[in-house]
Coordinates of N, CA and C in Angstrom, one line a residue:
Q1 N 110.0 51.4 71.4 CA 110.8 50.8 70.3 C 111.8 49.8 70.9
V2 N 111.8 48.6 70.3 CA 112.7 47.6 70.7 C 114.0 47.8 70.1
Q3 N 115.1 47.7 71.0 CA 116.4 47.8 70.5 C 117.3 46.8 71.1
L4 N 118.2 46.2 70.3 CA 119.2 45.3 70.7 C 120.5 45.8 70.3
V5 N 121.4 46.1 71.2 CA 122.7 46.7 71.0 C 123.8 45.8 71.5
E6 N 124.6 45.3 70.5 CA 125.7 44.5 70.9 C 127.0 45.3 71.1
S7 N 127.9 44.7 72.0 CA 129.2 45.4 72.2 C 130.1 44.3 72.6
G8 N 131.4 44.6 72.6 CA 132.4 43.7 73.1 C 133.3 43.0 72.0
G9 N 132.9 43.3 70.8 CA 133.7 42.7 69.7 C 135.1 43.4 69.6
G10 N 135.9 42.8 68.8 CA 137.3 43.4 68.6 C 138.2 42.3 68.0
S11 N 139.5 42.5 68.2 CA 140.5 41.6 67.7 C 141.2 40.9 68.9
V12 N 141.5 39.6 68.7 CA 142.2 38.9 69.7 C 143.0 37.7 69.0
Q13 N 144.0 37.3 69.6 CA 144.8 36.2 69.0 C 144.1 34.8 69.3
A14 N 144.4 33.9 68.5 CA 143.8 32.5 68.7 C 144.2 32.0 70.1
G15 N 143.2 31.4 70.7 CA 143.4 30.9 72.1 C 142.9 31.9 73.2
G16 N 142.6 33.1 72.7 CA 142.2 34.1 73.7 C 140.7 34.0 74.0
S17 N 140.2 35.0 74.7 CA 138.8 35.0 75.2 C 138.2 36.4 74.9
M18 N 136.9 36.4 74.8 CA 136.2 37.6 74.6 C 134.8 37.4 75.1
R19 N 134.2 38.5 75.6 CA 132.8 38.5 76.0 C 131.9 39.5 75.3
L20 N 130.9 39.0 74.6 CA 130.0 39.9 73.9 C 128.8 40.2 74.8
S21 N 128.3 41.4 74.7 CA 127.1 41.8 75.5 C 126.0 42.3 74.5
C22 N 124.8 42.1 74.9 CA 123.7 42.6 74.1 C 122.6 43.2 75.0
V23 N 122.5 44.5 75.0 CA 121.6 45.2 75.9 C 120.2 45.3 75.1
V24 N 119.2 44.9 75.8 CA 117.9 44.9 75.1 C 117.0 45.9 75.8
S25 N 116.3 46.7 75.0 CA 115.5 47.7 75.6 C 114.2 47.8 74.8
G26 N 113.1 48.3 75.5 CA 111.9 48.5 74.8 C 110.9 47.4 75.0
Y27 N 111.2 46.3 75.7 CA 110.2 45.3 76.0 C 110.7 44.4 77.2
T28 N 109.8 43.5 77.6 CA 110.1 42.7 78.7 C 111.1 41.6 78.3
F29 N 112.2 41.6 78.9 CA 113.3 40.7 78.6 C 113.1 39.3 79.2
R30 N 112.7 39.3 80.4 CA 112.6 38.0 81.2 C 111.7 37.1 80.5
G31 N 112.1 35.8 80.4 CA 111.3 34.8 79.8 C 111.2 34.7 78.3
T32 N 112.1 35.4 77.7 CA 112.1 35.5 76.2 C 113.2 34.6 75.6
C33 N 112.8 33.9 74.6 CA 113.8 33.1 73.8 C 114.8 34.1 73.1
M34 N 116.1 33.8 73.3 CA 117.1 34.7 72.6 C 118.2 33.9 72.1
G35 N 119.0 34.5 71.2 CA 120.1 33.7 70.7 C 121.2 34.6 70.1
W36 N 122.4 34.0 69.9 CA 123.5 34.6 69.2 C 123.7 33.9 67.8
F37 N 123.9 34.7 66.8 CA 124.2 34.2 65.5 C 125.5 34.8 65.0
R38 N 126.0 34.3 63.9 CA 127.2 34.9 63.4 C 127.3 34.7 61.9
Q39 N 128.0 35.6 61.2 CA 128.1 35.5 59.8 C 129.6 35.8 59.5
A40 N 130.3 34.8 58.9 CA 131.6 35.0 58.5 C 131.7 35.5 57.1
P41 N 132.8 36.2 56.7 CA 132.8 36.7 55.3 C 132.6 35.6 54.3
G42 N 131.7 35.9 53.4 CA 131.4 35.0 52.3 C 130.6 33.8 52.7
K43 N 130.1 33.8 53.9 CA 129.2 32.6 54.3 C 127.9 33.1 54.8
E44 N 127.0 32.1 54.9 CA 125.6 32.5 55.4 C 125.7 32.6 56.9
R45 N 124.7 33.3 57.4 CA 124.6 33.5 58.9 C 124.2 32.2 59.5
E46 N 124.7 31.9 60.7 CA 124.5 30.6 61.3 C 124.2 30.8 62.8
G47 N 123.4 30.0 63.4 CA 123.1 30.0 64.8 C 124.4 29.6 65.6
V48 N 124.6 30.2 66.7 CA 125.8 29.9 67.6 C 125.3 29.4 68.9
A49 N 124.3 30.0 69.5 CA 123.8 29.6 70.8 C 122.4 30.2 71.0
S50 N 121.6 29.4 71.8 CA 120.3 29.9 72.1 C 120.0 29.7 73.6
I51 N 119.1 30.5 74.1 CA 118.7 30.3 75.5 C 117.2 30.5 75.6
D52 N 116.5 29.6 76.2 CA 115.1 29.7 76.2 C 114.6 30.5 77.5
G53 N 113.3 30.6 77.6 CA 112.8 31.5 78.7 C 113.0 31.0 80.1
V54 N 113.5 29.8 80.3 CA 113.8 29.3 81.6 C 115.3 29.0 81.7
G55 N 116.1 29.5 80.8 CA 117.5 29.4 80.9 C 118.2 28.2 80.3
R56 N 117.4 27.4 79.6 CA 118.1 26.2 79.0 C 118.8 26.7 77.8
T57 N 120.0 26.1 77.6 CA 120.9 26.6 76.5 C 121.2 25.5 75.5
T58 N 121.5 26.0 74.3 CA 121.9 25.1 73.2 C 123.0 25.7 72.5
Y59 N 124.0 24.9 71.9 CA 125.1 25.4 71.2 C 125.3 24.7 69.9
A60 N 125.9 25.4 68.9 CA 126.3 24.8 67.7 C 127.5 23.9 68.1
D61 N 127.6 22.8 67.3 CA 128.7 21.8 67.6 C 130.1 22.5 67.6
S62 N 130.2 23.5 66.7 CA 131.5 24.1 66.5 C 132.0 25.0 67.7
V63 N 131.0 25.3 68.6 CA 131.4 26.2 69.7 C 131.2 25.5 71.0
K64 N 130.6 24.3 71.0 CA 130.3 23.6 72.2 C 131.5 23.4 73.1
G65 N 131.4 23.7 74.4 CA 132.5 23.6 75.3 C 133.4 24.8 75.3
R66 N 133.3 25.7 74.4 CA 134.1 26.9 74.3 C 133.3 28.2 74.6
F67 N 132.0 28.2 74.2 CA 131.2 29.4 74.3 C 130.1 29.1 75.4
T68 N 129.7 30.2 76.0 CA 128.6 30.1 77.0 C 127.7 31.3 76.8
I69 N 126.4 31.0 76.6 CA 125.4 32.0 76.6 C 124.8 32.2 77.9
S70 N 124.5 33.4 78.3 CA 123.8 33.7 79.6 C 123.1 35.0 79.5
Q71 N 122.3 35.2 80.6 CA 121.5 36.5 80.5 C 121.4 37.0 82.0
D72 N 121.3 38.3 82.0 CA 121.1 39.0 83.3 C 119.7 39.7 83.2
N73 N 118.7 39.1 83.8 CA 117.4 39.7 83.6 C 117.3 41.1 84.2
A74 N 118.0 41.3 85.3 CA 117.9 42.7 86.0 C 118.5 43.7 85.1
Q75 N 119.5 43.4 84.3 CA 120.1 44.3 83.4 C 119.6 44.2 82.0
S76 N 118.7 43.3 81.7 CA 118.2 43.1 80.3 C 119.3 42.9 79.4
T77 N 120.3 42.1 79.7 CA 121.5 41.9 78.9 C 121.7 40.4 78.6
L78 N 122.0 40.1 77.4 CA 122.4 38.8 77.0 C 123.9 38.8 76.8
Y79 N 124.6 37.7 77.2 CA 126.0 37.6 77.0 C 126.4 36.4 76.2
L80 N 127.6 36.5 75.6 CA 128.2 35.3 75.0 C 129.7 35.4 75.4
E81 N 130.0 34.4 76.3 CA 131.4 34.3 76.7 C 132.1 33.3 75.8
M82 N 133.2 33.8 75.2 CA 133.9 33.0 74.2 C 135.3 32.7 74.6
N83 N 135.7 31.4 74.7 CA 137.0 31.1 75.1 C 137.7 30.2 74.1
S84 N 139.0 30.0 74.2 CA 139.7 29.2 73.2 C 139.3 29.5 71.8
L85 N 139.4 30.8 71.5 CA 138.9 31.3 70.2 C 139.9 30.8 69.1
K86 N 139.2 30.6 67.9 CA 140.0 30.1 66.8 C 139.8 31.1 65.6
P87 N 140.7 31.1 64.7 CA 140.5 31.9 63.5 C 139.1 31.7 62.8
E88 N 138.6 30.5 62.8 CA 137.4 30.3 62.2 C 136.2 30.8 62.9
D89 N 136.4 31.4 64.1 CA 135.4 32.1 64.8 C 135.2 33.5 64.4
T90 N 136.1 34.0 63.5 CA 136.0 35.3 63.0 C 134.7 35.5 62.2
A91 N 133.9 36.5 62.6 CA 132.6 36.8 62.0 C 132.0 38.0 62.7
T92 N 130.9 38.5 62.1 CA 130.1 39.5 62.8 C 129.1 38.7 63.6
Y93 N 129.0 39.1 64.8 CA 128.1 38.4 65.8 C 126.9 39.2 66.0
Y94 N 125.7 38.6 65.9 CA 124.4 39.3 66.1 C 123.7 38.6 67.3
C95 N 123.0 39.5 68.1 CA 122.1 38.9 69.0 C 120.7 39.1 68.5
A96 N 119.8 38.2 68.8 CA 118.5 38.2 68.3 C 117.5 37.7 69.4
A97 N 116.2 38.1 69.2 CA 115.2 37.8 70.2 C 113.9 37.5 69.6
R98 N 113.2 36.7 70.3 CA 111.8 36.5 69.9 C 111.0 37.7 70.5
K99 N 109.7 37.8 70.1 CA 108.9 38.9 70.7 C 108.9 38.7 72.2
S100 N 108.5 39.7 73.0 CA 108.6 39.7 74.4 C 107.8 38.5 75.0
R101 N 108.5 37.7 75.8 CA 108.0 36.5 76.4 C 107.8 35.4 75.4
G102 N 108.3 35.6 74.2 CA 108.1 34.6 73.2 C 108.9 33.3 73.5
L103 N 108.2 32.2 73.3 CA 108.9 30.9 73.5 C 109.8 30.6 72.3
C104 N 110.8 29.7 72.6 CA 111.6 29.2 71.5 C 110.6 28.3 70.6
V105 N 110.9 28.3 69.3 CA 110.0 27.6 68.4 C 110.3 26.1 68.4
R106 N 111.5 25.7 68.8 CA 111.8 24.3 68.9 C 113.0 24.1 69.9
A107 N 113.2 22.9 70.2 CA 114.4 22.6 71.0 C 115.6 22.9 70.2
G108 N 116.7 23.3 70.9 CA 117.9 23.5 70.2 C 118.1 24.9 69.6
L109 N 119.0 25.0 68.7 CA 119.3 26.3 68.1 C 118.0 26.8 67.3
Q110 N 117.8 28.1 67.4 CA 116.6 28.7 66.8 C 116.9 29.1 65.3
P111 N 116.0 28.9 64.4 CA 116.2 29.3 63.0 C 116.1 30.9 63.0
E112 N 116.8 31.4 62.0 CA 116.8 32.9 61.9 C 115.4 33.4 61.7
N113 N 114.5 32.8 61.0 CA 113.2 33.3 60.7 C 112.3 33.3 61.9
A114 N 112.7 32.7 63.0 CA 111.9 32.6 64.2 C 112.2 33.9 65.1
M115 N 113.2 34.6 64.8 CA 113.6 35.7 65.6 C 113.0 37.0 65.1
D116 N 112.4 37.7 66.0 CA 111.7 38.9 65.7 C 112.5 40.2 65.7
Y117 N 113.5 40.2 66.5 CA 114.3 41.4 66.6 C 115.8 41.1 66.5
W118 N 116.6 42.0 65.9 CA 118.0 41.8 65.7 C 118.8 43.0 66.1
G119 N 120.0 42.8 66.6 CA 121.0 43.8 66.7 C 121.7 44.1 65.4
K120 N 122.6 45.1 65.4 CA 123.3 45.4 64.2 C 124.6 44.6 64.0
G121 N 125.0 44.0 65.1 CA 126.1 43.1 65.0 C 127.4 43.8 65.5
T122 N 128.3 42.9 66.0 CA 129.6 43.4 66.4 C 130.7 42.4 65.8
L123 N 131.8 43.0 65.3 CA 132.8 42.2 64.6 C 133.8 41.6 65.5
V124 N 134.0 40.3 65.3 CA 135.0 39.6 66.1 C 136.0 39.1 65.1
T125 N 137.3 39.4 65.4 CA 138.4 39.0 64.5 C 139.4 38.2 65.3
I126 N 139.7 37.0 64.9 CA 140.7 36.1 65.6 C 141.8 35.9 64.7
S127 N 143.0 36.3 65.1 CA 144.2 36.1 64.3 C 145.0 34.9 64.8
S128 N 145.7 34.3 63.8 CA 146.4 33.0 64.1 C 147.8 33.4 64.6

């Protein structure tokens, strides 16, 4: 059974940092297209960052230069390092993955409907 479990959310003041983790189990992690999405209250879910099977990364314009997506294949863990956090970054953050060894469907951020597996999300709250 494939499972994606996020952790690392919480509350921090604007300007602070936070690192989210997503542990993947139940399939081969290496070489799989993965991403982070977020959904703010009252808004639609949006892509934040993607990483393809060879480590190429893409970011939403709103987080470029502040967020970093990375992965540890040995630990089957996806990370999202978030710096210079802003109140508008407040959202529930989800990690998502294509099927094992699945390629990204396009260059850049992946659409939601391309992702086969989702975590339950972790809440990030940024206070001003």
